[in-house]
Amino acid sequence: MVSSNISEKLAAFPEISHRVDQIKHLVDACIQCGTCSASCPNLDFMDMTPRRMWRYLLAGRVEKVFASHTFTLCSSCYVCTLRCPRGLPLTEAMAGLKQAAFALKLDQFRRSRLFYAAFMENIRQYGRVREMEMMTRYFLAVKNPLVPLGYASMGTRLLKKNKLHPGLPSRGTGKLAHLFEQAHRQEY
Amino acid sequence: MTQQSARIMVVGGGISGINASLDLARAGCQVLLVEQSDHLGGLLSQMDRQFPDSGCGMCRLLPLFNRDQTSEHCLRRGLFHENIETCLRTDLISVEGEPGSFTVALKQQASRVDPALCIGCGRCEAVCPVDVADPFNAGLTSRKAIYRPCPQSFSYAYTIDPHTCTDCRACRDACPTGAITFAAKERETFHVLVVDDEKIVRDSMKEWLAEEGYQVWTAASAKKALELMADTPFHMMLTDIKMPGMDGVELLARAKALQPDLDVVMMTAYAAVDSAVEAMKQGALEYVIKPFEPDTVLAMVSTCFAAFSAARARVETVDAMILARGNDLFAPDVKTNPYGYRKIPGVVTSLEFERMLSHAGPGLDTLVHPATGQPVQRIAWFQCTGSRDLQYGNAFCSSFCCMASVKQSMLAKTLYPQVTDACIFYMDLRTPGKAYDLYADQARQAGVTFIRSRVHSLAPDTTDPGAGIRVVWADGAAKTCEKIFDLVVLAVGVQPKDAGTAFAENNGIAMDASGFIRPEPFYPAHTSRPGIFACGGLTGPKDIHESIVLASAAAMSAMEAADMTDCQMSEKSASTKPVTIAKEVPRIMVAICRCRDLVQEALDTEAVSHALRLDPEVAAVEMTDRLCREDGMDAMIAGIEKIGANRLVTASCAFCVKKQQLHRMADLADLPIQCVAGVDVITSIIAGAEKASGAEKASGAENDPAAEKAPAAGQTAFAIQPMVRQIRTGISRVKTISLEPGKEGGMFSRALVVGGGIAGMTAALAIAGRGFAVDLVEKSPALGGNLVWLHPGSQDLTAFLEDRKAAVLAHDLIRVHTRTRVHSTTGRPGLWETRLAPAGSADEDMSSHKDDAGTGDAELSDSSKGASSIHQVRHGVVVLAVGGAQADPGIATCETGPGIYTQQGFQQALDNKTIDTGTPVRVAMIQCRGSRQNDRNYCSRVCCPRSLEQALFLKNRNPDSRVHVFYRDMMTPGLLETLYTQARQAGVLFFPYEKHNPPCLEPDDNGCKITWSDAILGRSMETAVDYVVLATGVTPNMPPDLAQIFGADLDQFGFFDQADSKWRPVEALEPRVLACGLALEPANIASSLATARAAAARAVAILSQEKIQPGIEMARVRNSYCSLCQLCISACPYGARHVDHQAGVVVIDPLVCQGCGICAAVCPSGAAVVDGISPVHMLDVINTALSGHG
């Protein structure tokens, strides 16, 4: 069900499917040795090992790739890229998959996508993260009252330790806006 | 009587260089073998055991005939052949000229220890204060700056490592024979004179130059300089121009008058270019403007020094040269070093592990952890360390490491019961050869675990080195696994040697992108420069088998380039002394070498002499000195002539009992070699002295210097009896000798080559090129073999095939018999008379896979017509090049369909364009279909690269084509790995499968559906394709009776059975039966061509002997005693004996018999004897040796 939804979306966005093809070419020379999987620090939280994910990608089963959340868990530590005997840019390919998945606006990545968006918007505005405001914007975007509740206990603990600094939202200096636009232009 | 024979230089004394040298030497060429390091053997000197028999066997490279030209001892201990001159520690500086006359300059690093004088007593080693890591044990143990290069070496001689020696000269003082001299280093012999009136310039120049090692003099004025020059010769002068009194320009003129060869550099304080130019006109070399940087001047001095040094280099003229310098092992601690080599205790390289396995290695007989010293129980091997790794720029596979790790794991598992776990982590297990897969299976049975996974890195755990190393890997399905190992062995790959690369660059020899020498297409040992050949690791990663074959091929090519057509093979003149010398009453002279009074100090030589003279046949006992030197030997010869002795026994050090030394003595004394014996007495004297001094120390009797003589006297009494006994053993060796000339083997100097494929044609051309007639037999109507169906895909191949065919047909010495087969043979080896019959006329099964070869052209029909009249050919050697064919795919009926091809069929369809590759097609290629399992349990080598080429072709024609390759292990060893990478990059999909779970085919009208279970995805997959290509591998075309009629065998797979798969790869036990190409082993075109040339090299070496000279020691049958029980025939390890049923006698082949004496030992009736070692003789020697031990 999820797969068919993904296939439909891919068909609807040919430019994204083209980008996925380009990502595939990044890892064409993969010999499936498993170095990336074994070296990944987040492997335990993934529903599919990176090796299997690359295999699906190479076999053209993109819907399988997007049905998993493996690539969203990549923390860009670059260990796999460093260790890959074929010298493949695996971290770059992971990032590419993230972008493609968000661009497709797939339901299962909605929260991830919104979180990233809130984070980046915060950066764009202030040049740093103002946690309270970022989370508020995220909760507003998610439009699900249950989500903030899930963070309640962590929030209380952080407050007790004086780690949260409530501040009134401002427009920020917006100095990074130009940089963000430039990056956006280069990417698309 | 000998004409000038070809002179060929071999650069590199590793196994390739040794084999090439031996091949050239046995064919009669003079070989100059140049090696940079201090011992021969290269990497193999550090490896004790090889696949497949886990032994060494290197000695099997030694020539089987003319055995007396060579020394038949272990090749790892040393190499001696009359036609080979070995230069150790020698660099090749330059090469100029062209084939037939290369001028080469060689620079030998001066040895500070004279190998002839060194008696290996080890006193120098004991006093040497330097302690460095021993490279021979891969750094696992330490050695002194004076050391023996390799423990197994035949030579006792020590050598000094100039890089670590501190010049303390303690060893020189300790040496009892004066073998050590501290001659000036070469730079110290380069004299530089600095003339300047400014003290600061003089002093700083002197300091700079002296630091570089040059000998520097300074002079404050021109007058002073001239005074100096009157006494000392200088090589270079640096002079100021403006000086008080005589100026620099005048000094230049006067200095040049005194020493015309002087190089002069003018130094000028200001830019007085005019006076400098004036000086240049007068003969100054160069000028520098002050102030200058030290480097400017040093560069000039170093240029002059290089010219000085080159002028002193040894210059030789050679006809051709073979480069065999090998390559380096990858150093795993460069760059990121993910496995923590040298950081994590217990991480070792495969070479280090090889030394740990060696009995001469750091652990001796035990396998212990290098850091903790505890026995090692759990060992892991990491394959592809530094190979197949684009991050390190090594795009190639190193070829040998998989088999090396399989061997090491098996040795560890079988030799050391303590080893509980032996795991090999691999990506593809590359076993690309005939018996390689079987060996891997043996390892599996021995309990070695194979894990298809790459370990990403190792984390150091510095807390406790004994705790082991945690290895984490991803298994096929999904999870990570971990295990603790005591030892991790990194199976390091190879890298091109920097020196080799630089040499190739400087001499215009083409290299590939990785830095290996690129062989010319279809000429595997040719470099881009004519007359210079290359073999071994220099031309790309190679295992031993490939290196040996390529070395022989290079030897063949070098012989061709040297073109010896008008020179005859040198033949050693037999001694002029008549055979009757054996019957003469022995008049024995015993020569005892004083060895610089070492012997006299140790024992009472008068008493020894007296004891020896008790034997009436001992005519004289002479004391001589320095038998190792010319003068010593001359004195001894004079003694022989004076007393008219007809036997000689020398008692000296180990150097003088070497075979080459005994040969020299025999030649000088004009005695047959059997009449000369050498006894090493020095070694036991040293051992006795050590024992005595040990006892002395224990008794504490050494404090009184006056008492020194007393123990010496005691020692004399102790040592005299053993020494006399030793010398008497030598005496009894020469007393009874047999000089019956061994039967010389006759031979037809023609060759028969069976099979007209590319291997057969190449072998025929190479043999005919050396001037021997060849009969080439081909059963099909046309020449070409497998290339007939292969060539349309490649223009180069077409041109090559046509060229070779034309050359074969045009060659005067080659008779081509097409549509012909070998019917039967009579005669004996070397004198074969073989009947040829028209192919297909007999009832035998001659299943032909070359039927589609075409009907043959006019020329061929002609030659076959001509051939049909000849029914019988005579020949001395036979080369079986019958080729092979694609294996029967064995397709079940449910798996046939229009889209299912064999690999050959698919290739033909692609070449004929019966498949439209312009439009996207879906193709599945199934590797190892029926091969590497059951009765064909070998890798065919050709199928993986061909599938990759076909896949790339399809992808090039249309990138939208989908190509799936189902493989077990992608066999792309060596530089073929790039093909694999290219195919991956082109988007070809690869799916590994297990032997027991192959992909399942369901053909239908449109193509085929394939289902398989994917190990990585952990699920079953399916896809529909238009075409399925089955890579079935190759099978040999060798009819069993063909090999058998020539006395050779087939192996279990039907290939030609080699005498030894590693060391005698192209011949049968009967050395006149050779094989090459696909009949020998699975091979691609390049390796077929290499085996063809290797076989030709062996054939030429045999044919060029006018008659086979049997060795001195050779078996003989006393027919009257023989009961024809034939025990000796089954016992003979060389297959040298057979029954001549007509005559009713056992016949010995003089070429094959190696004089081992096993026949004599098994013979119940004393009929089998070995000439040269008769029972009387041996028992006498044994009796003498044991007398006094009663």
Short mmCIF file of C-alpha atoms in Angstrom, two decimals, chain B residues 316-599:
data_model
loop_
_atom_site.label_atom_id
_atom_site.label_comp_id
_atom_site.label_asym_id
_atom_site.label_seq_id
_atom_site.Cartn_x
_atom_site.Cartn_y
_atom_site.Cartn_z
CA GLU B 316 78.36 -5.13 -19.71
CA THR B 317 77.05 -5.87 -23.13
CA VAL B 318 74.03 -8.11 -23.32
CA ASP B 319 71.82 -9.24 -26.16
CA ALA B 320 68.53 -8.91 -24.36
CA MET B 321 67.23 -8.35 -20.90
CA ILE B 322 64.43 -9.55 -18.71
CA LEU B 323 63.03 -7.36 -15.98
CA ALA B 324 61.74 -9.30 -13.01
CA ARG B 325 61.98 -6.98 -10.11
CA GLY B 326 58.60 -7.88 -8.68
CA ASN B 327 56.53 -5.54 -6.64
CA ASP B 328 56.13 -4.34 -3.08
CA LEU B 329 53.63 -5.45 -0.53
CA PHE B 330 51.05 -2.91 0.48
CA ALA B 331 51.87 -1.19 3.78
CA PRO B 332 48.61 -1.13 5.74
CA ASP B 333 49.63 1.71 8.04
CA VAL B 334 49.44 4.39 5.38
CA LYS B 335 46.56 6.82 5.13
CA THR B 336 43.53 6.02 7.28
CA ASN B 337 44.81 2.65 8.55
CA PRO B 338 41.33 1.42 9.50
CA TYR B 339 42.63 -1.87 10.88
CA GLY B 340 45.05 -0.23 13.27
CA TYR B 341 48.15 -1.99 11.95
CA ARG B 342 51.07 -1.28 14.30
CA LYS B 343 48.59 0.31 16.72
CA ILE B 344 46.55 -2.68 17.83
CA PRO B 345 48.68 -5.53 19.14
CA GLY B 346 47.81 -8.71 17.30
CA VAL B 347 47.15 -7.10 13.92
CA VAL B 348 49.80 -8.49 11.57
CA THR B 349 50.33 -8.61 7.84
CA SER B 350 50.22 -11.85 5.91
CA LEU B 351 53.99 -11.75 5.49
CA GLU B 352 54.46 -11.41 9.23
CA PHE B 353 52.14 -14.33 9.74
CA GLU B 354 54.10 -16.32 7.17
CA ARG B 355 57.20 -15.73 9.29
CA MET B 356 55.30 -16.72 12.43
CA LEU B 357 54.49 -20.02 10.75
CA SER B 358 58.13 -20.57 9.80
CA HIS B 359 60.36 -22.69 11.96
CA ALA B 360 63.07 -20.09 11.44
CA GLY B 361 60.65 -17.35 12.41
CA PRO B 362 60.13 -15.53 15.69
CA GLY B 363 58.15 -18.23 17.45
CA LEU B 364 60.27 -21.13 16.16
CA ASP B 365 57.97 -24.13 16.46
CA THR B 366 55.16 -22.39 18.27
CA LEU B 367 52.49 -20.01 17.07
CA VAL B 368 52.43 -17.23 19.62
CA HIS B 369 50.95 -13.77 19.86
CA PRO B 370 53.64 -11.22 18.93
CA ALA B 371 52.84 -8.95 21.89
CA THR B 372 51.80 -11.25 24.71
CA GLY B 373 53.69 -14.40 23.77
CA GLN B 374 50.59 -16.47 24.50
CA PRO B 375 49.61 -19.27 22.11
CA VAL B 376 47.28 -17.99 19.43
CA GLN B 377 43.91 -19.73 19.28
CA ARG B 378 41.54 -17.56 17.26
CA ILE B 379 42.76 -16.07 13.98
CA ALA B 380 40.95 -13.95 11.42
CA TRP B 381 42.15 -13.10 7.92
CA PHE B 382 41.00 -9.88 6.28
CA GLN B 383 41.17 -10.14 2.52
CA CYS B 384 41.61 -7.25 0.11
CA THR B 385 43.70 -5.09 2.44
CA GLY B 386 44.96 -2.52 0.00
CA SER B 387 43.63 -4.38 -3.02
CA ARG B 388 40.41 -3.71 -4.89
CA ASP B 389 40.37 -0.51 -2.92
CA LEU B 390 39.74 2.62 -4.92
CA GLN B 391 40.23 4.74 -1.80
CA TYR B 392 43.90 3.77 -1.92
CA GLY B 393 44.04 4.06 -5.67
CA ASN B 394 44.51 0.30 -6.03
CA ALA B 395 41.86 -0.60 -8.55
CA PHE B 396 43.31 -4.07 -9.14
CA CYS B 397 42.97 -7.38 -7.35
CA SER B 398 46.29 -8.67 -6.06
CA SER B 399 45.61 -12.21 -7.34
CA PHE B 400 47.53 -14.23 -4.80
CA CYS B 401 46.15 -13.17 -1.42
CA CYS B 402 43.02 -15.35 -1.41
CA MET B 403 45.01 -18.50 -2.02
CA ALA B 404 47.72 -17.35 0.39
CA SER B 405 45.17 -16.88 3.16
CA VAL B 406 43.55 -20.22 2.41
CA LYS B 407 46.98 -21.80 2.70
CA GLN B 408 47.86 -19.96 5.89
CA SER B 409 44.55 -20.76 7.53
CA MET B 410 44.88 -24.38 6.62
CA LEU B 411 48.45 -24.55 7.91
CA ALA B 412 47.45 -22.84 11.15
CA LYS B 413 44.53 -25.18 11.58
CA THR B 414 46.38 -28.37 10.74
CA LEU B 415 49.83 -27.70 12.24
CA TYR B 416 48.73 -26.15 15.50
CA PRO B 417 45.98 -28.01 17.34
CA GLN B 418 45.62 -25.01 19.65
CA VAL B 419 43.98 -23.00 16.84
CA THR B 420 40.25 -23.27 17.42
CA ASP B 421 39.00 -20.61 15.06
CA ALA B 422 40.31 -19.73 11.64
CA CYS B 423 38.02 -17.32 9.79
CA ILE B 424 38.61 -15.74 6.43
CA PHE B 425 36.65 -12.56 5.75
CA TYR B 426 36.46 -12.08 2.02
CA MET B 427 34.53 -10.21 -0.66
CA ASP B 428 34.99 -12.69 -3.51
CA LEU B 429 37.08 -15.78 -2.89
CA ARG B 430 39.28 -15.83 -5.94
CA THR B 431 40.32 -19.34 -6.75
CA PRO B 432 40.87 -18.93 -10.48
CA GLY B 433 42.75 -22.04 -11.41
CA LYS B 434 42.68 -25.72 -11.92
CA ALA B 435 43.14 -27.09 -8.44
CA TYR B 436 42.45 -23.90 -6.49
CA ASP B 437 38.82 -24.62 -5.70
CA LEU B 438 39.71 -28.08 -4.49
CA TYR B 439 42.24 -26.55 -2.14
CA ALA B 440 39.65 -24.12 -0.74
CA ASP B 441 37.33 -27.09 -0.19
CA GLN B 442 40.10 -28.87 1.66
CA ALA B 443 40.45 -25.84 3.90
CA ARG B 444 36.72 -25.88 4.59
CA GLN B 445 36.99 -29.51 5.54
CA ALA B 446 39.91 -28.72 7.78
CA GLY B 447 37.59 -26.41 9.69
CA VAL B 448 38.40 -23.00 8.24
CA THR B 449 35.36 -20.70 8.22
CA PHE B 450 34.78 -18.46 5.22
CA ILE B 451 32.68 -15.35 5.80
CA ARG B 452 31.66 -13.20 2.87
CA SER B 453 31.89 -9.81 4.46
CA ARG B 454 34.29 -6.95 4.76
CA VAL B 455 35.23 -5.77 8.20
CA HIS B 456 35.08 -2.00 8.17
CA SER B 457 37.63 -1.21 10.87
CA LEU B 458 39.08 -2.33 14.16
CA ALA B 459 38.91 -0.30 17.32
CA PRO B 460 41.97 -0.29 19.54
CA ASP B 461 41.50 -1.64 23.00
CA THR B 462 44.66 -0.62 24.75
CA THR B 463 43.66 -1.81 28.19
CA ASP B 464 44.72 -5.42 27.75
CA PRO B 465 46.49 -6.78 24.71
CA GLY B 466 45.64 -10.28 25.82
CA ALA B 467 41.91 -9.64 25.73
CA GLY B 468 41.77 -10.10 22.00
CA ILE B 469 40.50 -8.01 19.15
CA ARG B 470 36.78 -7.43 18.73
CA VAL B 471 35.78 -7.90 15.10
CA VAL B 472 32.38 -6.63 13.99
CA TRP B 473 30.93 -7.40 10.61
CA ALA B 474 27.61 -7.35 8.77
CA ASP B 475 26.39 -10.78 7.85
CA GLY B 476 24.53 -11.47 4.65
CA ALA B 477 21.02 -11.05 5.97
CA ALA B 478 20.80 -7.99 8.11
CA LYS B 479 22.47 -8.12 11.45
CA THR B 480 25.89 -7.28 12.69
CA CYS B 481 27.88 -10.06 14.24
CA GLU B 482 30.90 -9.86 16.45
CA LYS B 483 33.60 -12.16 17.62
CA ILE B 484 36.84 -11.91 19.52
CA PHE B 485 40.06 -12.92 17.79
CA ASP B 486 43.59 -13.17 19.18
CA LEU B 487 45.22 -12.39 15.89
CA VAL B 488 44.05 -10.53 12.81
CA VAL B 489 46.04 -11.22 9.65
CA LEU B 490 45.76 -8.54 7.01
CA ALA B 491 46.04 -10.20 3.60
CA VAL B 492 47.98 -7.35 2.10
CA GLY B 493 48.04 -6.88 -1.62
CA VAL B 494 50.78 -5.60 -3.84
CA GLN B 495 51.84 -2.26 -5.16
CA PRO B 496 54.20 -1.46 -8.02
CA LYS B 497 57.75 -0.83 -6.82
CA ASP B 498 58.72 2.80 -7.02
CA ALA B 499 62.14 1.86 -8.32
CA GLY B 500 60.61 -0.33 -11.02
CA THR B 501 58.23 2.41 -12.05
CA ALA B 502 61.04 4.95 -12.22
CA PHE B 503 63.17 2.59 -14.30
CA ALA B 504 60.34 2.02 -16.75
CA GLU B 505 59.69 5.74 -17.00
CA ASN B 506 63.35 6.58 -17.63
CA ASN B 507 63.75 3.92 -20.26
CA GLY B 508 60.62 4.52 -22.24
CA ILE B 509 58.80 1.37 -21.22
CA ALA B 510 55.03 1.70 -21.32
CA MET B 511 53.12 1.29 -18.08
CA ASP B 512 49.46 1.07 -17.20
CA ALA B 513 47.51 3.44 -14.97
CA SER B 514 48.44 1.53 -11.82
CA GLY B 515 52.18 1.66 -12.52
CA PHE B 516 52.72 -1.90 -13.73
CA ILE B 517 54.60 -2.53 -16.96
CA ARG B 518 52.10 -2.99 -19.72
CA PRO B 519 52.84 -6.04 -21.86
CA GLU B 520 52.37 -5.72 -25.59
CA PRO B 521 49.02 -7.11 -26.73
CA PHE B 522 49.29 -10.85 -27.45
CA TYR B 523 52.92 -10.90 -26.35
CA PRO B 524 52.65 -11.41 -22.59
CA ALA B 525 56.35 -10.94 -21.79
CA HIS B 526 57.20 -8.18 -24.25
CA THR B 527 57.49 -4.60 -23.08
CA SER B 528 57.04 -1.69 -25.42
CA ARG B 529 60.82 -1.55 -25.86
CA PRO B 530 62.20 -4.22 -28.18
CA GLY B 531 64.69 -6.56 -26.59
CA ILE B 532 63.53 -5.79 -23.05
CA PHE B 533 61.13 -8.29 -21.57
CA ALA B 534 59.30 -8.36 -18.29
CA CYS B 535 57.84 -11.04 -16.11
CA GLY B 536 56.63 -11.57 -12.59
CA GLY B 537 54.87 -9.03 -10.44
CA LEU B 538 56.32 -6.17 -12.41
CA THR B 539 53.71 -6.76 -15.10
CA GLY B 540 50.80 -6.87 -12.68
CA PRO B 541 49.83 -8.92 -9.65
CA LYS B 542 50.69 -12.58 -10.14
CA ASP B 543 50.67 -15.75 -8.14
CA ILE B 544 53.60 -18.16 -8.21
CA HIS B 545 52.16 -20.33 -10.96
CA GLU B 546 51.60 -17.39 -13.29
CA SER B 547 55.02 -15.97 -12.46
CA ILE B 548 56.76 -19.23 -13.28
CA VAL B 549 54.96 -19.57 -16.61
CA LEU B 550 55.56 -15.97 -17.55
CA ALA B 551 59.23 -16.20 -16.60
CA SER B 552 59.69 -19.14 -18.96
CA ALA B 553 57.80 -17.23 -21.63
CA ALA B 554 60.08 -14.23 -21.08
CA ALA B 555 63.11 -16.51 -21.37
CA MET B 556 61.77 -17.77 -24.71
CA SER B 557 61.19 -14.25 -25.95
CA ALA B 558 64.63 -13.15 -24.82
CA MET B 559 66.21 -16.06 -26.68
CA GLU B 560 64.34 -14.99 -29.78
CA ALA B 561 65.48 -11.41 -29.43
CA ALA B 562 69.07 -12.44 -28.81
CA ASP B 563 68.86 -14.42 -32.02
CA MET B 564 71.37 -17.16 -31.46
CA THR B 565 70.87 -18.80 -34.81
CA ASP B 566 74.50 -18.57 -35.73
CA CYS B 567 75.91 -19.51 -32.36
CA GLN B 568 75.89 -22.99 -31.06
CA MET B 569 75.04 -24.01 -27.62
CA SER B 570 78.06 -24.02 -25.44
CA GLU B 571 78.91 -27.48 -24.39
CA LYS B 572 81.14 -28.24 -21.56
CA SER B 573 84.23 -30.09 -22.57
CA ALA B 574 84.66 -33.31 -20.71
CA SER B 575 87.86 -33.78 -18.81
CA THR B 576 90.74 -34.73 -21.04
CA LYS B 577 91.91 -37.31 -18.56
CA PRO B 578 91.13 -40.76 -19.83
CA VAL B 579 88.51 -42.91 -18.20
CA THR B 580 91.29 -45.21 -17.03
CA ILE B 581 92.00 -42.82 -14.20
CA ALA B 582 89.38 -44.73 -12.26
CA LYS B 583 91.43 -47.88 -12.60
CA GLU B 584 94.71 -46.26 -11.60
CA VAL B 585 95.97 -46.74 -8.08
CA PRO B 586 94.76 -43.71 -6.16
CA ARG B 587 97.45 -41.20 -5.33
CA ILE B 588 95.56 -38.91 -3.05
CA MET B 589 96.64 -35.48 -2.11
CA VAL B 590 95.02 -33.99 0.98
CA ALA B 591 95.14 -30.22 1.10
CA ILE B 592 94.40 -28.73 4.50
CA CYS B 593 93.66 -25.06 4.52
CA ARG B 594 95.27 -23.25 7.43
CA CYS B 595 92.58 -20.62 7.17
CA ARG B 596 94.89 -17.87 8.41
CA ASP B 597 96.31 -20.07 11.18
CA LEU B 598 92.87 -20.70 12.61
CA VAL B 599 93.33 -24.41 12.03
#
